[in-house]
PDB file of C-alpha atoms in Angstrom:
ATOM      1  CA  UNK W 106     -16.014   7.993  -3.747  1.00 61.00           C
ATOM      2  CA  UNK W 107     -14.206   6.899  -0.531  1.00 70.00           C
ATOM      3  CA  UNK W 108     -11.043   8.921  -0.153  1.00 87.00           C
ATOM      4  CA  UNK W 109      -8.514   9.312   2.619  1.00 93.00           C
ATOM      5  CA  UNK W 110      -7.032  12.795   3.570  1.00 95.00           C
ATOM      6  CA  UNK W 111      -3.862  12.539   5.711  1.00 96.00           C
ATOM      7  CA  UNK W 112      -2.348  15.273   7.424  1.00 97.00           C
ATOM      8  CA  UNK W 113       0.461  16.449   7.944  1.00 97.00           C
ATOM      9  CA  UNK W 114       2.058  15.801   4.496  1.00 95.00           C
ATOM     10  CA  UNK W 115       5.346  15.551   6.316  1.00 96.00           C
ATOM     11  CA  UNK W 116       7.152  16.002   9.607  1.00 96.00           C
ATOM     12  CA  UNK W 117      10.603  16.702  10.704  1.00 96.00           C
ATOM     13  CA  UNK W 118      11.047  16.239  14.301  1.00 96.00           C
ATOM     14  CA  UNK W 119      13.701  15.925  16.988  1.00 97.00           C
ATOM     15  CA  UNK W 120      14.421  12.430  18.477  1.00 97.00           C
ATOM     16  CA  UNK W 121      12.655  12.001  21.822  1.00 97.00           C
ATOM     17  CA  UNK W 122       9.400  13.928  20.496  1.00 97.00           C
ATOM     18  CA  UNK W 123       5.955  12.764  20.466  1.00 97.00           C
ATOM     19  CA  UNK W 124       4.253  12.555  16.879  1.00 96.00           C
ATOM     20  CA  UNK W 125       0.733  12.945  16.125  1.00 97.00           C
ATOM     21  CA  UNK W 126      -0.839  12.369  12.526  1.00 97.00           C
ATOM     22  CA  UNK W 127      -4.572  11.914  11.247  1.00 97.00           C
ATOM     23  CA  UNK W 128      -6.613  10.555   8.597  1.00 97.00           C
ATOM     24  CA  UNK W 129     -10.065  11.916   7.646  1.00 96.00           C
ATOM     25  CA  UNK W 130     -12.880  10.882   4.970  1.00 94.00           C
ATOM     26  CA  UNK W 131     -16.118  12.204   4.059  1.00 91.00           C
ATOM     27  CA  UNK W 132     -17.173   8.556   4.094  1.00 91.00           C
ATOM     28  CA  UNK W 133     -17.607   6.326   6.869  1.00 92.00           C
ATOM     29  CA  UNK W 134     -15.143   3.403   7.355  1.00 91.00           C
ATOM     30  CA  UNK W 135     -15.640   0.141   9.403  1.00 90.00           C
ATOM     31  CA  UNK W 136     -12.128  -0.538   9.681  1.00 92.00           C
ATOM     32  CA  UNK W 137      -8.923   1.771   9.737  1.00 94.00           C
ATOM     33  CA  UNK W 138      -5.581   0.704   9.333  1.00 94.00           C
ATOM     34  CA  UNK W 139      -2.266   2.257   9.780  1.00 96.00           C
ATOM     35  CA  UNK W 140       1.033   1.110   7.815  1.00 96.00           C
ATOM     36  CA  UNK W 141       4.571   2.056   7.780  1.00 97.00           C
ATOM     37  CA  UNK W 142       6.739   2.016   4.682  1.00 97.00           C
ATOM     38  CA  UNK W 143      10.451   2.110   5.111  1.00 95.00           C
ATOM     39  CA  UNK W 144      12.934   3.045   2.300  1.00 91.00           C
ATOM     40  CA  UNK W 145      13.023   0.253  -0.371  1.00 90.00           C
ATOM     41  CA  UNK W 146      10.422  -1.787   1.434  1.00 93.00           C
ATOM     42  CA  UNK W 147       6.714  -2.308   0.986  1.00 95.00           C
ATOM     43  CA  UNK W 148       4.280  -1.199   3.591  1.00 95.00           C
ATOM     44  CA  UNK W 149       3.777  -3.093   6.765  1.00 95.00           C
ATOM     45  CA  UNK W 150       0.724  -3.246   8.804  1.00 92.00           C
ATOM     46  CA  UNK W 151       1.150  -1.544  12.269  1.00 95.00           C
ATOM     47  CA  UNK W 152      -2.382  -1.344  13.934  1.00 94.00           C
ATOM     48  CA  UNK W 153      -5.788  -2.322  12.829  1.00 93.00           C
ATOM     49  CA  UNK W 154      -8.971  -0.626  14.266  1.00 94.00           C
ATOM     50  CA  UNK W 155     -12.419  -2.412  14.003  1.00 92.00           C
ATOM     51  CA  UNK W 156     -14.647  -0.416  16.392  1.00 93.00           C
ATOM     52  CA  UNK W 157     -15.723   3.446  16.646  1.00 94.00           C
ATOM     53  CA  UNK W 158     -13.859   4.677  19.619  1.00 94.00           C
ATOM     54  CA  UNK W 159     -11.466   1.862  19.800  1.00 94.00           C
ATOM     55  CA  UNK W 160      -7.791   2.993  21.010  1.00 96.00           C
ATOM     56  CA  UNK W 161      -5.181   0.462  20.269  1.00 95.00           C
ATOM     57  CA  UNK W 162      -1.592   0.363  21.251  1.00 95.00           C
ATOM     58  CA  UNK W 163       1.433  -1.365  19.712  1.00 93.00           C
ATOM     59  CA  UNK W 164       4.570  -0.273  21.752  1.00 95.00           C
ATOM     60  CA  UNK W 165       5.006   3.254  21.468  1.00 97.00           C
ATOM     61  CA  UNK W 166       2.516   3.530  18.737  1.00 97.00           C
ATOM     62  CA  UNK W 167      -1.368   4.349  19.754  1.00 97.00           C
ATOM     63  CA  UNK W 168      -3.918   4.738  17.189  1.00 97.00           C
ATOM     64  CA  UNK W 169      -7.707   5.602  17.603  1.00 97.00           C
ATOM     65  CA  UNK W 170     -10.775   4.885  15.485  1.00 96.00           C
ATOM     66  CA  UNK W 171     -12.933   8.141  15.564  1.00 95.00           C
ATOM     67  CA  UNK W 172     -16.247   8.044  17.086  1.00 94.00           C
ATOM     68  CA  UNK W 173     -17.887   9.292  13.801  1.00 93.00           C
ATOM     69  CA  UNK W 174     -16.004   6.583  11.735  1.00 92.00           C
ATOM     70  CA  UNK W 175     -14.820   9.096   9.418  1.00 94.00           C
ATOM     71  CA  UNK W 176     -11.465   9.829  11.171  1.00 96.00           C
ATOM     72  CA  UNK W 177      -8.401   8.077  12.824  1.00 97.00           C
ATOM     73  CA  UNK W 178      -5.412   9.215  14.671  1.00 97.00           C
ATOM     74  CA  UNK W 179      -1.802   7.725  15.084  1.00 98.00           C
ATOM     75  CA  UNK W 180       0.406   8.754  17.821  1.00 98.00           C
ATOM     76  CA  UNK W 181       4.156   7.862  18.275  1.00 98.00           C
ATOM     77  CA  UNK W 182       5.559   8.721  21.631  1.00 97.00           C
ATOM     78  CA  UNK W 183       9.258   9.542  22.344  1.00 97.00           C
ATOM     79  CA  UNK W 184      10.317   9.023  18.608  1.00 97.00           C
ATOM     80  CA  UNK W 185      13.622   7.281  17.713  1.00 96.00           C
ATOM     81  CA  UNK W 186      15.638   7.271  14.428  1.00 95.00           C
ATOM     82  CA  UNK W 187      14.077   3.970  13.395  1.00 95.00           C
ATOM     83  CA  UNK W 188      10.723   5.533  13.209  1.00 97.00           C
ATOM     84  CA  UNK W 189      11.676   7.407  10.002  1.00 97.00           C
ATOM     85  CA  UNK W 190       9.255   6.367   6.941  1.00 97.00           C
ATOM     86  CA  UNK W 191       6.179   7.013   5.392  1.00 97.00           C
ATOM     87  CA  UNK W 192       2.855   6.322   7.477  1.00 98.00           C
ATOM     88  CA  UNK W 193      -0.246   5.423   5.628  1.00 96.00           C
ATOM     89  CA  UNK W 194      -3.642   5.199   6.895  1.00 96.00           C
ATOM     90  CA  UNK W 195      -6.000   2.835   4.764  1.00 94.00           C
ATOM     91  CA  UNK W 196      -9.516   1.463   5.041  1.00 92.00           C
ATOM     92  CA  UNK W 197     -11.503  -1.398   3.062  1.00 89.00           C
ATOM     93  CA  UNK W 198     -13.843   0.007   0.303  1.00 82.00           C
ATOM     94  CA  UNK W 199     -17.549  -0.709   0.977  1.00 75.00           C
ATOM     95  CA  UNK W 200     -17.588  -3.144  -1.996  1.00 68.00           C
ATOM     96  CA  UNK W 201     -15.107  -5.686  -2.855  1.00 64.00           C
ATOM     97  CA  UNK W 202     -11.749  -6.925  -1.175  1.00 72.00           C
ATOM     98  CA  UNK W 203      -9.957  -3.522  -1.757  1.00 85.00           C
ATOM     99  CA  UNK W 204      -8.202  -1.096   0.150  1.00 89.00           C
ATOM    100  CA  UNK W 205      -8.015   2.626  -0.291  1.00 91.00           C
ATOM    101  CA  UNK W 206      -4.771   4.449   1.150  1.00 93.00           C
ATOM    102  CA  UNK W 207      -4.174   7.966   2.060  1.00 94.00           C
ATOM    103  CA  UNK W 208      -1.213   9.987   0.514  1.00 94.00           C
ATOM    104  CA  UNK W 209       1.097   9.254   3.669  1.00 95.00           C
ATOM    105  CA  UNK W 210       2.761  11.281   6.046  1.00 97.00           C
ATOM    106  CA  UNK W 211       6.489  11.435   5.775  1.00 96.00           C
ATOM    107  CA  UNK W 212       8.340  11.239   9.026  1.00 97.00           C
ATOM    108  CA  UNK W 213      11.955  12.265   9.540  1.00 97.00           C
ATOM    109  CA  UNK W 214      13.627  12.228  12.885  1.00 96.00           C
ATOM    110  CA  UNK W 215      16.863  14.231  13.873  1.00 94.00           C
ATOM    111  CA  UNK W 216      19.027  12.554  16.262  1.00 89.00           C
TER     112      UNK W 216
ATOM    113  CA  UNK H 162       8.047 -18.467   6.426  1.00 63.00           C
ATOM    114  CA  UNK H 163       8.744 -16.425   3.400  1.00 81.00           C
ATOM    115  CA  UNK H 164       6.878 -13.386   2.775  1.00 93.00           C
ATOM    116  CA  UNK H 165       5.729 -12.151  -0.604  1.00 96.00           C
ATOM    117  CA  UNK H 166       8.446 -12.538  -3.186  1.00 97.00           C
ATOM    118  CA  UNK H 167       8.777 -10.207  -6.030  1.00 98.00           C
ATOM    119  CA  UNK H 168      11.279 -10.136  -8.866  1.00 97.00           C
ATOM    120  CA  UNK H 169      13.063  -8.424 -10.154  1.00 98.00           C
ATOM    121  CA  UNK H 170      13.572  -5.759  -7.444  1.00 97.00           C
ATOM    122  CA  UNK H 171      14.846  -3.237 -10.049  1.00 97.00           C
ATOM    123  CA  UNK H 172      14.349  -2.978 -13.704  1.00 97.00           C
ATOM    124  CA  UNK H 173      15.508  -0.454 -16.168  1.00 98.00           C
ATOM    125  CA  UNK H 174      14.332  -0.746 -19.667  1.00 97.00           C
ATOM    126  CA  UNK H 175      14.064   1.561 -22.725  1.00 97.00           C
ATOM    127  CA  UNK H 176      10.621   2.967 -23.882  1.00 97.00           C
ATOM    128  CA  UNK H 177       8.731   0.327 -26.091  1.00 97.00           C
ATOM    129  CA  UNK H 178      10.250  -2.707 -24.424  1.00 97.00           C
ATOM    130  CA  UNK H 179       8.064  -5.297 -23.000  1.00 97.00           C
ATOM    131  CA  UNK H 180       8.470  -5.641 -19.134  1.00 98.00           C
ATOM    132  CA  UNK H 181       7.093  -8.492 -16.954  1.00 98.00           C
ATOM    133  CA  UNK H 182       7.095  -8.334 -12.976  1.00 98.00           C
ATOM    134  CA  UNK H 183       6.654 -11.299 -11.106  1.00 98.00           C
ATOM    135  CA  UNK H 184       5.056 -12.315  -7.766  1.00 98.00           C
ATOM    136  CA  UNK H 185       5.017 -15.233  -5.522  1.00 98.00           C
ATOM    137  CA  UNK H 186       2.436 -14.706  -2.790  1.00 97.00           C
ATOM    138  CA  UNK H 187       2.449 -16.034   0.770  1.00 95.00           C
ATOM    139  CA  UNK H 188       1.561 -20.034   0.557  1.00 95.00           C
ATOM    140  CA  UNK H 189      -2.009 -20.615   1.613  1.00 93.00           C
ATOM    141  CA  UNK H 190      -3.248 -16.859   0.620  1.00 94.00           C
ATOM    142  CA  UNK H 191      -5.996 -16.705  -1.774  1.00 92.00           C
ATOM    143  CA  UNK H 192      -6.205 -13.243  -2.749  1.00 93.00           C
ATOM    144  CA  UNK H 193      -3.348 -11.366  -4.542  1.00 96.00           C
ATOM    145  CA  UNK H 194      -3.138  -7.630  -5.459  1.00 96.00           C
ATOM    146  CA  UNK H 195      -0.946  -5.530  -7.735  1.00 97.00           C
ATOM    147  CA  UNK H 196      -0.422  -1.917  -6.659  1.00 97.00           C
ATOM    148  CA  UNK H 197       1.757   1.180  -8.349  1.00 97.00           C
ATOM    149  CA  UNK H 198       3.215   3.903  -6.078  1.00 96.00           C
ATOM    150  CA  UNK H 199       4.477   7.100  -7.604  1.00 94.00           C
ATOM    151  CA  UNK H 200       4.901  10.536  -5.817  1.00 89.00           C
ATOM    152  CA  UNK H 201       2.194  11.926  -7.808  1.00 89.00           C
ATOM    153  CA  UNK H 202      -0.730   9.373  -7.346  1.00 88.00           C
ATOM    154  CA  UNK H 203       0.515   7.538  -4.076  1.00 90.00           C
ATOM    155  CA  UNK H 204      -0.415   4.006  -3.922  1.00 92.00           C
ATOM    156  CA  UNK H 205      -2.890   2.863  -6.345  1.00 92.00           C
ATOM    157  CA  UNK H 206      -4.656  -0.516  -6.806  1.00 93.00           C
ATOM    158  CA  UNK H 207      -4.249  -1.955 -10.311  1.00 95.00           C
ATOM    159  CA  UNK H 208      -6.063  -5.366 -10.231  1.00 95.00           C
ATOM    160  CA  UNK H 209      -6.854  -8.119  -7.713  1.00 93.00           C
ATOM    161  CA  UNK H 210      -7.179 -11.809  -7.826  1.00 95.00           C
ATOM    162  CA  UNK H 211      -9.371 -14.277  -5.729  1.00 92.00           C
ATOM    163  CA  UNK H 212      -8.397 -17.843  -6.168  1.00 93.00           C
ATOM    164  CA  UNK H 213      -6.551 -17.048  -9.215  1.00 95.00           C
ATOM    165  CA  UNK H 214      -9.412 -15.279 -10.903  1.00 95.00           C
ATOM    166  CA  UNK H 215      -9.243 -11.509 -11.938  1.00 94.00           C
ATOM    167  CA  UNK H 216     -11.838  -9.835  -9.796  1.00 91.00           C
ATOM    168  CA  UNK H 217     -11.404  -6.135 -10.415  1.00 90.00           C
ATOM    169  CA  UNK H 218      -9.018  -4.616 -13.057  1.00 92.00           C
ATOM    170  CA  UNK H 219     -10.531  -1.280 -12.753  1.00 90.00           C
ATOM    171  CA  UNK H 220      -7.267   0.264 -11.720  1.00 91.00           C
ATOM    172  CA  UNK H 221      -5.210  -0.989 -14.763  1.00 94.00           C
ATOM    173  CA  UNK H 222      -4.387   2.301 -16.473  1.00 88.00           C
ATOM    174  CA  UNK H 223      -4.257   1.165 -20.071  1.00 87.00           C
ATOM    175  CA  UNK H 224      -4.461  -1.925 -22.395  1.00 91.00           C
ATOM    176  CA  UNK H 225      -0.668  -1.829 -22.400  1.00 96.00           C
ATOM    177  CA  UNK H 226      -1.082  -3.508 -18.909  1.00 97.00           C
ATOM    178  CA  UNK H 227      -2.115  -6.963 -18.483  1.00 97.00           C
ATOM    179  CA  UNK H 228      -2.025  -9.314 -15.406  1.00 98.00           C
ATOM    180  CA  UNK H 229      -2.240 -13.121 -14.987  1.00 97.00           C
ATOM    181  CA  UNK H 230      -2.401 -15.589 -12.060  1.00 97.00           C
ATOM    182  CA  UNK H 231      -1.806 -19.034 -13.688  1.00 97.00           C
ATOM    183  CA  UNK H 232      -1.664 -20.772 -10.299  1.00 95.00           C
ATOM    184  CA  UNK H 233      -2.114 -20.022  -6.721  1.00 95.00           C
ATOM    185  CA  UNK H 234       1.685 -19.611  -6.308  1.00 95.00           C
ATOM    186  CA  UNK H 235       2.425 -17.152  -9.038  1.00 96.00           C
ATOM    187  CA  UNK H 236       1.390 -13.930 -10.706  1.00 98.00           C
ATOM    188  CA  UNK H 237       2.814 -11.567 -13.570  1.00 98.00           C
ATOM    189  CA  UNK H 238       2.189  -8.029 -14.580  1.00 98.00           C
ATOM    190  CA  UNK H 239       3.197  -7.179 -17.788  1.00 98.00           C
ATOM    191  CA  UNK H 240       3.597  -3.914 -19.606  1.00 97.00           C
ATOM    192  CA  UNK H 241       3.695  -3.915 -23.471  1.00 97.00           C
ATOM    193  CA  UNK H 242       4.946  -1.616 -24.689  1.00 96.00           C
ATOM    194  CA  UNK H 243       6.285   0.292 -21.778  1.00 97.00           C
ATOM    195  CA  UNK H 244       6.581   4.204 -21.714  1.00 97.00           C
ATOM    196  CA  UNK H 245       8.484   6.643 -19.281  1.00 97.00           C
ATOM    197  CA  UNK H 246       5.261   7.503 -17.340  1.00 96.00           C
ATOM    198  CA  UNK H 247       5.168   3.577 -16.375  1.00 97.00           C
ATOM    199  CA  UNK H 248       8.142   4.417 -14.041  1.00 97.00           C
ATOM    200  CA  UNK H 249       7.040   3.713 -10.595  1.00 97.00           C
ATOM    201  CA  UNK H 250       7.355   1.068  -7.877  1.00 98.00           C
ATOM    202  CA  UNK H 251       5.150  -1.930  -8.383  1.00 98.00           C
ATOM    203  CA  UNK H 252       3.994  -3.844  -5.298  1.00 98.00           C
ATOM    204  CA  UNK H 253       2.448  -7.127  -4.908  1.00 97.00           C
ATOM    205  CA  UNK H 254       0.384  -8.078  -2.001  1.00 96.00           C
ATOM    206  CA  UNK H 255      -1.492 -11.207  -0.652  1.00 95.00           C
ATOM    207  CA  UNK H 256      -4.025 -11.934   1.824  1.00 90.00           C
ATOM    208  CA  UNK H 257      -5.594 -15.169   3.179  1.00 85.00           C
ATOM    209  CA  UNK H 258      -8.585 -13.477   4.993  1.00 77.00           C
ATOM    210  CA  UNK H 259     -10.074  -9.896   4.686  1.00 73.00           C
ATOM    211  CA  UNK H 260      -8.578  -6.862   2.995  1.00 70.00           C
ATOM    212  CA  UNK H 261      -7.130  -5.539   6.149  1.00 72.00           C
ATOM    213  CA  UNK H 262      -4.560  -8.346   6.421  1.00 81.00           C
ATOM    214  CA  UNK H 263      -2.775  -7.545   3.035  1.00 90.00           C
ATOM    215  CA  UNK H 264       0.933  -8.682   3.091  1.00 92.00           C
ATOM    216  CA  UNK H 265       3.170  -6.552   0.642  1.00 95.00           C
ATOM    217  CA  UNK H 266       6.239  -7.682  -1.185  1.00 96.00           C
ATOM    218  CA  UNK H 267       9.248  -5.488  -1.243  1.00 96.00           C
ATOM    219  CA  UNK H 268       8.379  -3.899  -4.605  1.00 97.00           C
ATOM    220  CA  UNK H 269       9.890  -3.688  -8.028  1.00 98.00           C
ATOM    221  CA  UNK H 270      11.245  -0.432  -8.866  1.00 97.00           C
ATOM    222  CA  UNK H 271      10.710   0.090 -12.686  1.00 98.00           C
ATOM    223  CA  UNK H 272      12.457   2.810 -14.662  1.00 98.00           C
ATOM    224  CA  UNK H 273      11.646   3.199 -18.393  1.00 98.00           C
ATOM    225  CA  UNK H 274      13.952   5.593 -20.166  1.00 97.00           C
TER     226      UNK H 274
END
């Protein structure tokens, strides 16, 4: 089936450092989504990617839709304490109105 | 504009009791999704509705789980009888367009003792 593999599972970084995480699949996706979940809250959409090779930014966040359409990357530059949370990649399944989510990358920031 | 509203935010109950979780989607959204989140299994889709009609309930774990959407502004997820392994955070999400614009509620943290 269409599954998403996220890495790394978790990161503990120093404030000010850049962060990189990625998401891969054995299946092709036509849309890649990146969500952030803060403690006690539901996931919030950060960036949506719709075209292979697309590079999209949202403030200090930059995400790329891989050329093969089987992967996506999220980078956070100059991390700050409020970047703490779980970052999920997601993509719509081929059929139906459903999303599949990766397992998430837990980000912790030391100030 | 209010986002997706879920109640209660926290529920603690004893094994065997009936549990009802509630969701009010964003006004005007015509698709509603129920998810369950656990450490072991991550975020799983349980069921989704289009225009109040259940479309796909293949993620509902057992017959103990049921969901209804009697109108466009309200949905319930019921577990009867509840078991300790049902302990999780349950999210409701809604969208007015494609699946990539789902807005999530704050979740209900369920603990079954």
